[in-house]
Amino acid sequence: MTLPAGRKSRRRFLRSPGQVIVSAFALVVVIGTVMLMLPISRSGPGGAPFITALFTATSAVCVTGLITVDTATYWTGFGQVVIMALIQVGGLGIMALASLVGLLMFRRMGLRTRLTAAQETKSSGLGDVRALLLGVAKVSLAIEALVAILLTGRFLFGYGEAPGRALYLGVFHAVSAFNNAGFALYSNNLVGFATDPWVCLPIAAALILGGLGFPVLLELRRELNRPNKWSIHTRLTLSTYFALLVIAVVFVTANEWNNPATLGPLEPPGRLLAGFFQGVVPRTAGFNSLDYGQMKDGTILATTVLMFIGGGSAGTAGGIKVTTFIILLFVILAEVRGGRDVNIADRRIGSRVQRQALAVALLAVGLVMSATLLLLEITSLPLRDVLFETVSAFATVGLSTGITAQLPVLGQLVLAGMMFVGRLGPITLVSALALREKQLGYTLPEGRPLIG
């Protein structure tokens, strides 16, 4: 039987898990935009403008945190709950969440659903998807609940908030933190808590755990006391993530120590805490306890690089991911040393993985440079701020020097597109848009063009 042309094209477009994920994320952004445009979502008269609602919904679903309006005052409680729900859905992954709901309701999972879930969660095989999805839900909810309890207690007993308000603040910021979203219910984000360890440290812990990635967290839960059993992915992620974290904390703290607009006015313990927190957040968190618009150029550049690298794969962090960064570093080292293979610890990294890492990095560089150039052409903002904003959007970080609301409509649409692409990943997006794949049935003779 011949299918109608319309049905045939739809099947061809949605034949891969990547295409389904892109479509699902787009659908949730649309739903979130519509809900935020409702008058009940906005504090002022009428509903939010389309561009404002679209940008906020995209930022929430892509767990970024860039905003054009003040989350604390512009949106009602209903609107803030919508944002929190979009953050949670975006953080867990549309298809991972849908597969989990289907599993719990019907106690079974079809092959297409397993393939989709494996693609979204970066599962190593079809057989472990069921256990992986349940593990993702348990770990996520457990961490969010623990952080919410700690924050609720602090808001309740430390700041005199009413019990209901304290609980609401605790849950919202816990969800935003673990999902590396960076949305806050305070107009100055977390600047008012810069020297409060009972707020900053639980949020920083949630940021780190969410940024490591679900495969790492689940493996640590099983093999925490047996590091010799850890996979190469877990070892690479942990070592690279925390090495970059130490470098970031030391550099930011030292560079901003005497800056009168950032760390300078604080007492030494407060400087250390604020420096630590600002060293954590570039890994795609989006919270800030200091004003990035007042930071030194060196700090801005270092933060831009850290944002671009991002966090762990298959988690709530963005960027090109630490595994991509470290693999490319070892590729360079192997080439400099004249080695034939790329070896890390006791494993050889295959050529396919090397090509994937190179493709992700180069696509990311191309997208960031193109968006930065476009924003420079349509605004009169300085390169430092525009590049910082663009990388923040692509890496789904949410940090800003304060220019987001100043951008024209076209600029906001560019950033929304960067957030969408950054959350899904360049490779996933490109594969989702490709209608068909072609493989050559032959191999061409090897060519050796001059390099350098």
CSV table of C-alpha atoms in Angstrom, one decimal:
chain,number,residue,atom,x,y,z
A,1,MET,CA,0.0,0.0,0.0
A,2,THR,CA,1.3,3.4,-0.9
A,3,LEU,CA,1.3,6.0,1.8
A,4,PRO,CA,0.0,9.6,1.1
A,5,ALA,CA,2.8,12.0,0.4
A,6,GLY,CA,2.2,14.0,3.6
A,7,ARG,CA,2.3,10.9,5.8
A,8,LYS,CA,5.4,9.6,4.0
A,9,SER,CA,7.3,12.9,4.5
A,10,ARG,CA,6.3,13.0,8.2
A,11,ARG,CA,7.6,9.5,8.8
A,12,ARG,CA,10.8,10.3,6.9
A,13,PHE,CA,11.4,13.4,9.1
A,14,LEU,CA,10.6,11.7,12.4
A,15,ARG,CA,12.3,8.4,11.8
A,16,SER,CA,15.3,9.0,14.2
A,17,PRO,CA,15.4,9.7,17.9
A,18,GLY,CA,17.2,12.9,17.3
A,19,GLN,CA,14.5,14.3,15.2
A,20,VAL,CA,11.8,13.3,17.7
A,21,ILE,CA,13.8,15.0,20.5
A,22,VAL,CA,14.1,18.3,18.5
A,23,SER,CA,10.4,18.2,17.7
A,24,ALA,CA,9.5,17.5,21.3
A,25,PHE,CA,11.7,20.4,22.6
A,26,ALA,CA,10.2,22.8,20.1
A,27,LEU,CA,6.7,21.7,21.1
A,28,VAL,CA,7.4,22.3,24.8
A,29,VAL,CA,8.8,25.7,24.0
A,30,VAL,CA,5.6,26.6,22.1
A,31,ILE,CA,3.4,25.3,24.9
A,32,GLY,CA,5.5,27.3,27.4
A,33,THR,CA,5.3,30.4,25.3
A,34,VAL,CA,1.5,30.2,25.1
A,35,MET,CA,1.2,29.7,28.8
A,36,LEU,CA,3.4,32.6,29.6
A,37,MET,CA,1.4,34.8,27.3
A,38,LEU,CA,-1.7,34.2,29.4
A,39,PRO,CA,-2.8,37.2,31.5
A,40,ILE,CA,-2.6,35.0,34.6
A,41,SER,CA,1.1,34.6,34.1
A,42,ARG,CA,2.0,38.3,34.2
A,43,SER,CA,2.0,40.7,37.1
A,44,GLY,CA,1.0,43.7,35.0
A,45,PRO,CA,-2.0,44.3,32.9
A,46,GLY,CA,-2.6,41.9,30.0
A,47,GLY,CA,-0.4,39.0,28.9
A,48,ALA,CA,3.3,39.1,28.2
A,49,PRO,CA,4.3,40.1,24.6
A,50,PHE,CA,5.1,37.2,22.3
A,51,ILE,CA,8.8,37.8,22.1
A,52,THR,CA,9.1,38.1,25.9
A,53,ALA,CA,7.2,34.9,26.4
A,54,LEU,CA,9.1,33.0,23.7
A,55,PHE,CA,12.5,34.1,25.0
A,56,THR,CA,11.7,33.2,28.6
A,57,ALA,CA,10.2,29.8,27.6
A,58,THR,CA,13.2,29.0,25.5
A,59,SER,CA,15.5,30.0,28.2
A,60,ALA,CA,13.6,27.8,30.7
A,61,VAL,CA,13.3,24.7,28.6
A,62,CYS,CA,16.9,25.0,27.5
A,63,VAL,CA,17.9,25.5,31.2
A,64,THR,CA,19.8,28.6,30.4
A,65,GLY,CA,18.6,31.5,32.7
A,66,LEU,CA,19.0,34.5,30.4
A,67,ILE,CA,16.1,36.8,30.9
A,68,THR,CA,14.8,40.0,29.3
A,69,VAL,CA,12.4,40.8,32.2
A,70,ASP,CA,12.7,40.4,36.0
A,71,THR,CA,11.5,36.9,37.0
A,72,ALA,CA,10.7,38.0,40.5
A,73,THR,CA,8.5,41.0,39.6
A,74,TYR,CA,7.3,40.5,36.0
A,75,TRP,CA,5.7,37.1,36.4
A,76,THR,CA,3.0,36.1,38.8
A,77,GLY,CA,3.2,33.0,41.0
A,78,PHE,CA,1.5,31.0,38.2
A,79,GLY,CA,4.0,32.3,35.7
A,80,GLN,CA,6.9,31.4,37.9
A,81,VAL,CA,5.6,27.9,38.4
A,82,VAL,CA,5.3,27.5,34.7
A,83,ILE,CA,8.9,28.5,34.4
A,84,MET,CA,9.9,26.0,37.1
A,85,ALA,CA,8.0,23.3,35.3
A,86,LEU,CA,9.7,24.1,32.0
A,87,ILE,CA,13.1,24.0,33.7
A,88,GLN,CA,12.4,20.6,35.2
A,89,VAL,CA,11.1,19.2,31.9
A,90,GLY,CA,14.0,20.6,29.9
A,91,GLY,CA,16.6,19.4,32.5
A,92,LEU,CA,15.4,15.8,32.5
A,93,GLY,CA,15.0,15.8,28.8
A,94,ILE,CA,11.7,15.6,27.0
A,95,MET,CA,12.0,12.1,25.8
A,96,ALA,CA,13.6,10.8,29.0
A,97,LEU,CA,10.7,12.2,30.9
A,98,ALA,CA,8.1,10.9,28.4
A,99,SER,CA,9.7,7.5,28.4
A,100,LEU,CA,9.7,7.4,32.2
A,101,VAL,CA,6.0,8.3,32.4
A,102,GLY,CA,5.2,5.6,29.8
A,103,LEU,CA,7.2,3.1,31.8
A,104,LEU,CA,5.4,3.9,35.1
A,105,MET,CA,2.0,3.9,33.5
A,106,PHE,CA,2.2,0.9,31.2
A,107,ARG,CA,5.1,-1.1,32.7
A,108,ARG,CA,6.5,-1.6,29.2
A,109,MET,CA,8.5,0.2,26.6
A,110,GLY,CA,8.5,-0.2,22.8
A,111,LEU,CA,11.7,-0.3,20.7
A,112,ARG,CA,11.1,3.2,19.3
A,113,THR,CA,10.7,4.6,22.8
A,114,ARG,CA,13.9,2.8,23.9
A,115,LEU,CA,15.9,4.2,21.0
A,116,THR,CA,14.6,7.7,21.7
A,117,ALA,CA,15.4,7.5,25.4
A,118,ALA,CA,18.9,6.0,24.7
A,119,GLN,CA,19.6,9.0,22.4
A,120,GLU,CA,18.5,11.6,24.9
A,121,THR,CA,20.2,10.1,27.9
A,122,LYS,CA,23.3,8.9,26.0
A,123,SER,CA,22.7,5.4,27.3
A,124,SER,CA,25.2,2.8,26.2
A,125,GLY,CA,22.7,0.3,25.1
A,126,LEU,CA,19.0,-0.6,24.8
A,127,GLY,CA,19.0,-3.1,27.6
A,128,ASP,CA,19.8,-0.6,30.4
A,129,VAL,CA,17.4,2.2,29.4
A,130,ARG,CA,14.7,1.1,31.7
A,131,ALA,CA,16.9,1.1,34.8
A,132,LEU,CA,18.6,4.3,33.6
A,133,LEU,CA,15.4,6.3,33.4
A,134,LEU,CA,14.3,5.2,36.8
A,135,GLY,CA,17.8,6.0,38.2
A,136,VAL,CA,17.6,9.5,36.6
A,137,ALA,CA,14.3,10.2,38.2
A,138,LYS,CA,15.4,8.9,41.6
A,139,VAL,CA,18.7,10.8,41.6
A,140,SER,CA,17.2,14.0,40.3
A,141,LEU,CA,14.3,14.1,42.8
A,142,ALA,CA,16.5,13.1,45.7
A,143,ILE,CA,19.1,15.8,45.1
A,144,GLU,CA,16.4,18.5,44.5
A,145,ALA,CA,14.5,17.5,47.6
A,146,LEU,CA,17.7,17.6,49.8
A,147,VAL,CA,18.7,21.0,48.4
A,148,ALA,CA,15.1,22.3,48.8
A,149,ILE,CA,15.0,21.3,52.4
A,150,LEU,CA,18.3,23.0,53.2
A,151,LEU,CA,17.3,26.2,51.4
A,152,THR,CA,13.8,26.2,52.9
A,153,GLY,CA,15.3,26.0,56.4
A,154,ARG,CA,17.6,28.9,55.7
A,155,PHE,CA,14.9,31.1,54.2
A,156,LEU,CA,12.6,30.2,57.1
A,157,PHE,CA,14.9,30.6,60.0
A,158,GLY,CA,17.6,32.9,58.6
A,159,TYR,CA,15.5,35.4,56.8
A,160,GLY,CA,12.2,35.2,58.5
A,161,GLU,CA,10.2,34.1,55.5
A,162,ALA,CA,6.7,32.6,56.1
A,163,PRO,CA,6.7,28.8,55.9
A,164,GLY,CA,4.9,28.6,52.6
A,165,ARG,CA,7.0,31.3,51.0
A,166,ALA,CA,10.2,29.7,52.3
A,167,LEU,CA,9.2,26.3,50.9
A,168,TYR,CA,8.4,27.9,47.6
A,169,LEU,CA,11.7,29.7,47.4
A,170,GLY,CA,13.5,26.5,48.4
A,171,VAL,CA,11.9,24.3,45.8
A,172,PHE,CA,12.2,26.8,43.0
A,173,HIS,CA,15.9,27.5,43.5
A,174,ALA,CA,16.7,23.8,44.1
A,175,VAL,CA,15.1,22.9,40.8
A,176,SER,CA,16.8,25.8,39.0
A,177,ALA,CA,20.1,24.9,40.6
A,178,PHE,CA,20.2,21.1,39.9
A,179,ASN,CA,19.1,21.7,36.3
A,180,ASN,CA,21.7,24.4,35.9
A,181,ALA,CA,19.1,26.9,34.9
A,182,GLY,CA,20.1,30.0,36.9
A,183,PHE,CA,16.6,31.4,37.3
A,184,ALA,CA,16.2,33.2,40.6
A,185,LEU,CA,13.2,34.8,42.4
A,186,TYR,CA,15.3,37.8,43.4
A,187,SER,CA,15.8,40.8,41.2
A,188,ASN,CA,19.5,40.8,41.7
A,189,ASN,CA,19.7,37.0,41.4
A,190,LEU,CA,21.9,35.8,44.4
A,191,VAL,CA,23.9,39.0,44.9
A,192,GLY,CA,22.2,39.5,48.3
A,193,PHE,CA,23.4,36.1,49.4
A,194,ALA,CA,27.0,36.4,48.3
A,195,THR,CA,28.5,35.8,51.8
A,196,ASP,CA,25.8,33.4,53.0
A,197,PRO,CA,27.2,29.8,52.9
A,198,TRP,CA,23.9,28.3,53.8
A,199,VAL,CA,22.5,29.5,50.5
A,200,CYS,CA,25.5,29.5,48.2
A,201,LEU,CA,27.0,26.1,49.1
A,202,PRO,CA,23.8,24.0,48.7
A,203,ILE,CA,23.2,25.7,45.3
A,204,ALA,CA,26.8,25.2,44.3
A,205,ALA,CA,26.6,21.5,45.2
A,206,ALA,CA,23.4,21.1,43.2
A,207,LEU,CA,25.1,22.9,40.2
A,208,ILE,CA,28.0,20.5,40.3
A,209,LEU,CA,26.0,17.4,40.6
A,210,GLY,CA,23.7,18.4,37.8
A,211,GLY,CA,26.6,19.4,35.7
A,212,LEU,CA,28.4,16.1,35.9
A,213,GLY,CA,25.8,14.3,33.9
A,214,PHE,CA,23.4,11.5,34.7
A,215,PRO,CA,25.6,8.6,33.5
A,216,VAL,CA,28.4,9.8,35.9
A,217,LEU,CA,26.0,10.2,38.8
A,218,LEU,CA,24.4,6.8,38.3
A,219,GLU,CA,27.7,5.1,38.0
A,220,LEU,CA,29.0,6.8,41.1
A,221,ARG,CA,25.9,5.6,42.9
A,222,ARG,CA,26.7,2.0,42.0
A,223,GLU,CA,30.5,2.1,42.2
A,224,LEU,CA,31.4,5.0,44.5
A,225,ASN,CA,33.8,2.9,46.6
A,226,ARG,CA,35.4,1.1,43.6
A,227,PRO,CA,37.0,3.7,41.4
A,228,ASN,CA,38.9,1.0,39.5
A,229,LYS,CA,35.5,0.0,38.1
A,230,TRP,CA,34.7,3.4,36.8
A,231,SER,CA,34.3,3.8,33.0
A,232,ILE,CA,36.6,5.9,31.0
A,233,HIS,CA,33.8,8.4,30.6
A,234,THR,CA,33.3,8.8,34.3
A,235,ARG,CA,37.1,9.1,34.9
A,236,LEU,CA,37.5,11.7,32.2
A,237,THR,CA,34.5,13.7,33.3
A,238,LEU,CA,35.4,13.8,37.0
A,239,SER,CA,39.1,14.6,36.5
A,240,THR,CA,38.6,17.3,33.8
A,241,TYR,CA,35.6,18.9,35.5
A,242,PHE,CA,37.2,19.3,38.9
A,243,ALA,CA,40.6,20.3,37.4
A,244,LEU,CA,38.8,23.1,35.5
A,245,LEU,CA,36.8,23.9,38.6
A,246,VAL,CA,39.9,24.5,40.7
A,247,ILE,CA,41.5,26.6,38.0
A,248,ALA,CA,38.3,28.7,37.7
A,249,VAL,CA,38.0,29.3,41.5
A,250,VAL,CA,41.6,30.2,41.9
A,251,PHE,CA,41.7,32.5,38.9
A,252,VAL,CA,38.4,34.3,39.6
A,253,THR,CA,39.2,34.8,43.3
A,254,ALA,CA,42.7,36.1,42.7
A,255,ASN,CA,41.8,38.3,39.7
A,256,GLU,CA,38.8,39.9,41.5
A,257,TRP,CA,40.2,40.0,45.0
A,258,ASN,CA,40.9,43.8,45.0
A,259,ASN,CA,38.2,44.8,42.5
A,260,PRO,CA,36.1,47.4,44.4
A,261,ALA,CA,33.1,46.6,42.3
A,262,THR,CA,33.1,42.9,43.1
A,263,LEU,CA,35.1,41.1,45.8
A,264,GLY,CA,36.9,44.1,47.1
A,265,PRO,CA,34.3,45.4,49.6
A,266,LEU,CA,33.8,41.9,51.2
A,267,GLU,CA,35.6,40.5,54.2
A,268,PRO,CA,38.2,37.7,53.4
A,269,PRO,CA,35.8,34.8,54.2
A,270,GLY,CA,33.1,36.4,52.1
A,271,ARG,CA,35.6,36.9,49.2
A,272,LEU,CA,36.6,33.3,49.3
A,273,LEU,CA,33.0,32.1,49.3
A,274,ALA,CA,31.9,34.5,46.5
A,275,GLY,CA,35.1,33.6,44.5
A,276,PHE,CA,34.3,29.9,44.9
A,277,PHE,CA,30.7,30.4,43.8
A,278,GLN,CA,31.6,32.4,40.8
A,279,GLY,CA,34.2,29.7,39.9
A,280,VAL,CA,31.4,27.1,39.9
A,281,VAL,CA,28.7,28.9,37.9
A,282,PRO,CA,30.5,29.2,34.5
A,283,ARG,CA,30.0,25.5,34.1
A,284,THR,CA,26.5,26.5,32.7
A,285,ALA,CA,24.8,27.4,36.0
A,286,GLY,CA,23.7,31.0,35.4
A,287,PHE,CA,23.4,32.2,39.0
A,288,ASN,CA,25.5,35.1,40.1
A,289,SER,CA,26.4,36.5,43.5
A,290,LEU,CA,28.6,39.2,41.9
A,291,ASP,CA,27.9,41.7,39.1
A,292,TYR,CA,29.5,40.4,35.9
A,293,GLY,CA,29.1,43.8,34.3
A,294,GLN,CA,31.7,45.1,36.8
A,295,MET,CA,34.3,42.3,36.5
A,296,LYS,CA,37.7,42.7,34.9
A,297,ASP,CA,38.3,41.8,31.3
A,298,GLY,CA,40.5,38.9,32.2
A,299,THR,CA,37.8,37.4,34.4
A,300,ILE,CA,35.2,37.9,31.6
A,301,LEU,CA,37.5,36.2,29.1
A,302,ALA,CA,38.3,33.3,31.4
A,303,THR,CA,34.6,32.8,32.2
A,304,THR,CA,33.7,32.9,28.5
A,305,VAL,CA,36.2,30.0,27.9
A,306,LEU,CA,34.8,28.0,30.8
A,307,MET,CA,31.3,28.5,29.6
A,308,PHE,CA,32.2,27.3,26.2
A,309,ILE,CA,33.7,24.1,27.6
A,310,GLY,CA,30.7,23.5,29.8
A,311,GLY,CA,30.1,20.4,32.0
A,312,GLY,CA,29.5,16.7,31.7
A,313,SER,CA,27.7,14.9,28.9
A,314,ALA,CA,24.0,13.8,29.2
A,315,GLY,CA,23.4,16.1,32.2
A,316,THR,CA,21.9,19.5,32.7
A,317,ALA,CA,25.1,21.4,31.7
A,318,GLY,CA,25.7,22.8,28.2
A,319,GLY,CA,28.8,23.8,26.3
A,320,ILE,CA,30.9,21.4,24.1
A,321,LYS,CA,31.3,19.3,27.3
A,322,VAL,CA,34.5,18.5,29.2
A,323,THR,CA,34.9,15.1,27.5
A,324,THR,CA,35.1,16.8,24.1
A,325,PHE,CA,37.6,19.3,25.4
A,326,ILE,CA,39.9,16.7,27.0
A,327,ILE,CA,39.7,14.4,24.0
A,328,LEU,CA,40.8,17.2,21.7
A,329,LEU,CA,43.6,18.1,24.0
A,330,PHE,CA,44.9,14.5,23.9
A,331,VAL,CA,44.5,14.4,20.2
A,332,ILE,CA,46.8,17.5,20.0
A,333,LEU,CA,49.3,15.9,22.4
A,334,ALA,CA,49.4,12.7,20.4
A,335,GLU,CA,50.0,14.6,17.2
A,336,VAL,CA,52.8,16.7,18.8
A,337,ARG,CA,54.4,13.6,20.1
A,338,GLY,CA,54.1,11.8,16.8
A,339,GLY,CA,51.9,9.0,18.2
A,340,ARG,CA,49.8,6.9,16.0
A,341,ASP,CA,47.0,6.4,18.5
A,342,VAL,CA,45.3,8.7,21.0
A,343,ASN,CA,45.6,7.0,24.4
A,344,ILE,CA,44.0,8.2,27.6
A,345,ALA,CA,44.9,6.2,30.8
A,346,ASP,CA,44.4,2.6,29.8
A,347,ARG,CA,42.1,3.1,26.8
A,348,ARG,CA,42.6,4.0,23.1
A,349,ILE,CA,40.2,6.6,21.8
A,350,GLY,CA,38.7,5.5,18.5
A,351,SER,CA,38.9,7.7,15.4
A,352,ARG,CA,35.1,8.0,15.3
A,353,VAL,CA,35.0,9.6,18.8
A,354,GLN,CA,37.8,11.9,17.7
A,355,ARG,CA,35.9,13.0,14.7
A,356,GLN,CA,32.8,13.6,16.8
A,357,ALA,CA,34.7,15.7,19.2
A,358,LEU,CA,36.2,17.8,16.4
A,359,ALA,CA,32.8,18.2,14.7
A,360,VAL,CA,31.1,19.4,17.9
A,361,ALA,CA,33.9,21.9,18.7
A,362,LEU,CA,34.1,23.3,15.2
A,363,LEU,CA,30.4,23.6,14.8
A,364,ALA,CA,30.2,25.3,18.2
A,365,VAL,CA,32.9,27.8,17.2
A,366,GLY,CA,31.2,28.5,13.9
A,367,LEU,CA,27.8,29.1,15.5
A,368,VAL,CA,29.2,31.3,18.2
A,369,MET,CA,31.2,33.4,15.8
A,370,SER,CA,28.3,33.8,13.4
A,371,ALA,CA,25.9,34.9,16.1
A,372,THR,CA,28.4,37.2,17.7
A,373,LEU,CA,29.1,38.9,14.3
A,374,LEU,CA,25.4,39.3,13.7
A,375,LEU,CA,24.8,40.9,17.1
A,376,LEU,CA,27.7,43.3,16.6
A,377,GLU,CA,26.2,44.4,13.3
A,378,ILE,CA,22.7,45.1,14.7
A,379,THR,CA,23.8,46.7,17.9
A,380,SER,CA,26.4,49.2,19.1
A,381,LEU,CA,27.4,47.0,22.1
A,382,PRO,CA,31.1,46.2,22.8
A,383,LEU,CA,32.6,42.9,21.6
A,384,ARG,CA,33.4,41.8,25.2
A,385,ASP,CA,29.7,41.9,26.2
A,386,VAL,CA,28.3,40.5,23.0
A,387,LEU,CA,30.7,37.5,22.9
A,388,PHE,CA,30.1,36.8,26.6
A,389,GLU,CA,26.3,36.9,26.0
A,390,THR,CA,26.5,34.7,22.9
A,391,VAL,CA,28.6,32.0,24.5
A,392,SER,CA,26.4,32.1,27.6
A,393,ALA,CA,23.3,31.5,25.3
A,394,PHE,CA,25.0,28.7,23.3
A,395,ALA,CA,26.4,27.0,26.4
A,396,THR,CA,23.0,27.4,28.1
A,397,VAL,CA,24.7,29.2,31.0
A,398,GLY,CA,22.6,32.3,31.6
A,399,LEU,CA,25.3,34.6,32.9
A,400,SER,CA,25.1,38.1,31.5
A,401,THR,CA,26.8,41.5,31.8
A,402,GLY,CA,23.4,43.0,31.7
A,403,ILE,CA,22.8,43.6,28.0
A,404,THR,CA,20.1,41.0,27.4
A,405,ALA,CA,17.1,43.3,27.8
A,406,GLN,CA,18.9,46.0,25.6
A,407,LEU,CA,19.0,43.8,22.5
A,408,PRO,CA,16.5,44.4,19.7
A,409,VAL,CA,13.9,41.8,18.8
A,410,LEU,CA,16.2,40.3,16.2
A,411,GLY,CA,19.0,40.0,18.8
A,412,GLN,CA,16.7,38.2,21.2
A,413,LEU,CA,15.6,35.8,18.5
A,414,VAL,CA,19.3,35.1,17.7
A,415,LEU,CA,20.0,34.3,21.4
A,416,ALA,CA,16.8,32.1,21.6
A,417,GLY,CA,18.0,30.2,18.6
A,418,MET,CA,21.5,29.8,20.2
A,419,MET,CA,19.9,28.5,23.4
A,420,PHE,CA,17.9,26.0,21.5
A,421,VAL,CA,20.8,24.7,19.4
A,422,GLY,CA,23.1,24.7,22.5
A,423,ARG,CA,20.7,22.6,24.6
A,424,LEU,CA,20.1,20.0,21.9
A,425,GLY,CA,23.7,19.9,20.6
A,426,PRO,CA,24.9,20.8,17.1
A,427,ILE,CA,25.2,17.1,16.1
A,428,THR,CA,21.8,16.2,17.3
A,429,LEU,CA,20.2,19.2,15.6
A,430,VAL,CA,22.0,18.6,12.3
A,431,SER,CA,21.1,14.9,12.3
A,432,ALA,CA,17.5,15.8,13.1
A,433,LEU,CA,17.2,18.1,10.2
A,434,ALA,CA,18.8,15.7,7.7
A,435,LEU,CA,16.1,13.9,5.7
A,436,ARG,CA,18.3,11.1,4.7
A,437,GLU,CA,21.8,9.7,5.1
A,438,LYS,CA,24.1,8.7,2.3
A,439,GLN,CA,27.0,6.3,2.6
A,440,LEU,CA,29.5,5.7,-0.2
A,441,GLY,CA,29.9,2.1,-1.3
A,442,TYR,CA,33.5,2.7,-2.1
A,443,THR,CA,36.7,4.2,-0.6
A,444,LEU,CA,38.6,6.9,-2.4
A,445,PRO,CA,42.5,6.9,-2.6
A,446,GLU,CA,44.1,8.7,0.3
A,447,GLY,CA,45.1,12.3,-0.2
A,448,ARG,CA,47.7,14.2,1.8
A,449,PRO,CA,47.2,18.0,1.5
A,450,LEU,CA,49.7,20.2,3.4
A,451,ILE,CA,48.6,21.3,6.8
A,452,GLY,CA,49.9,24.6,8.4
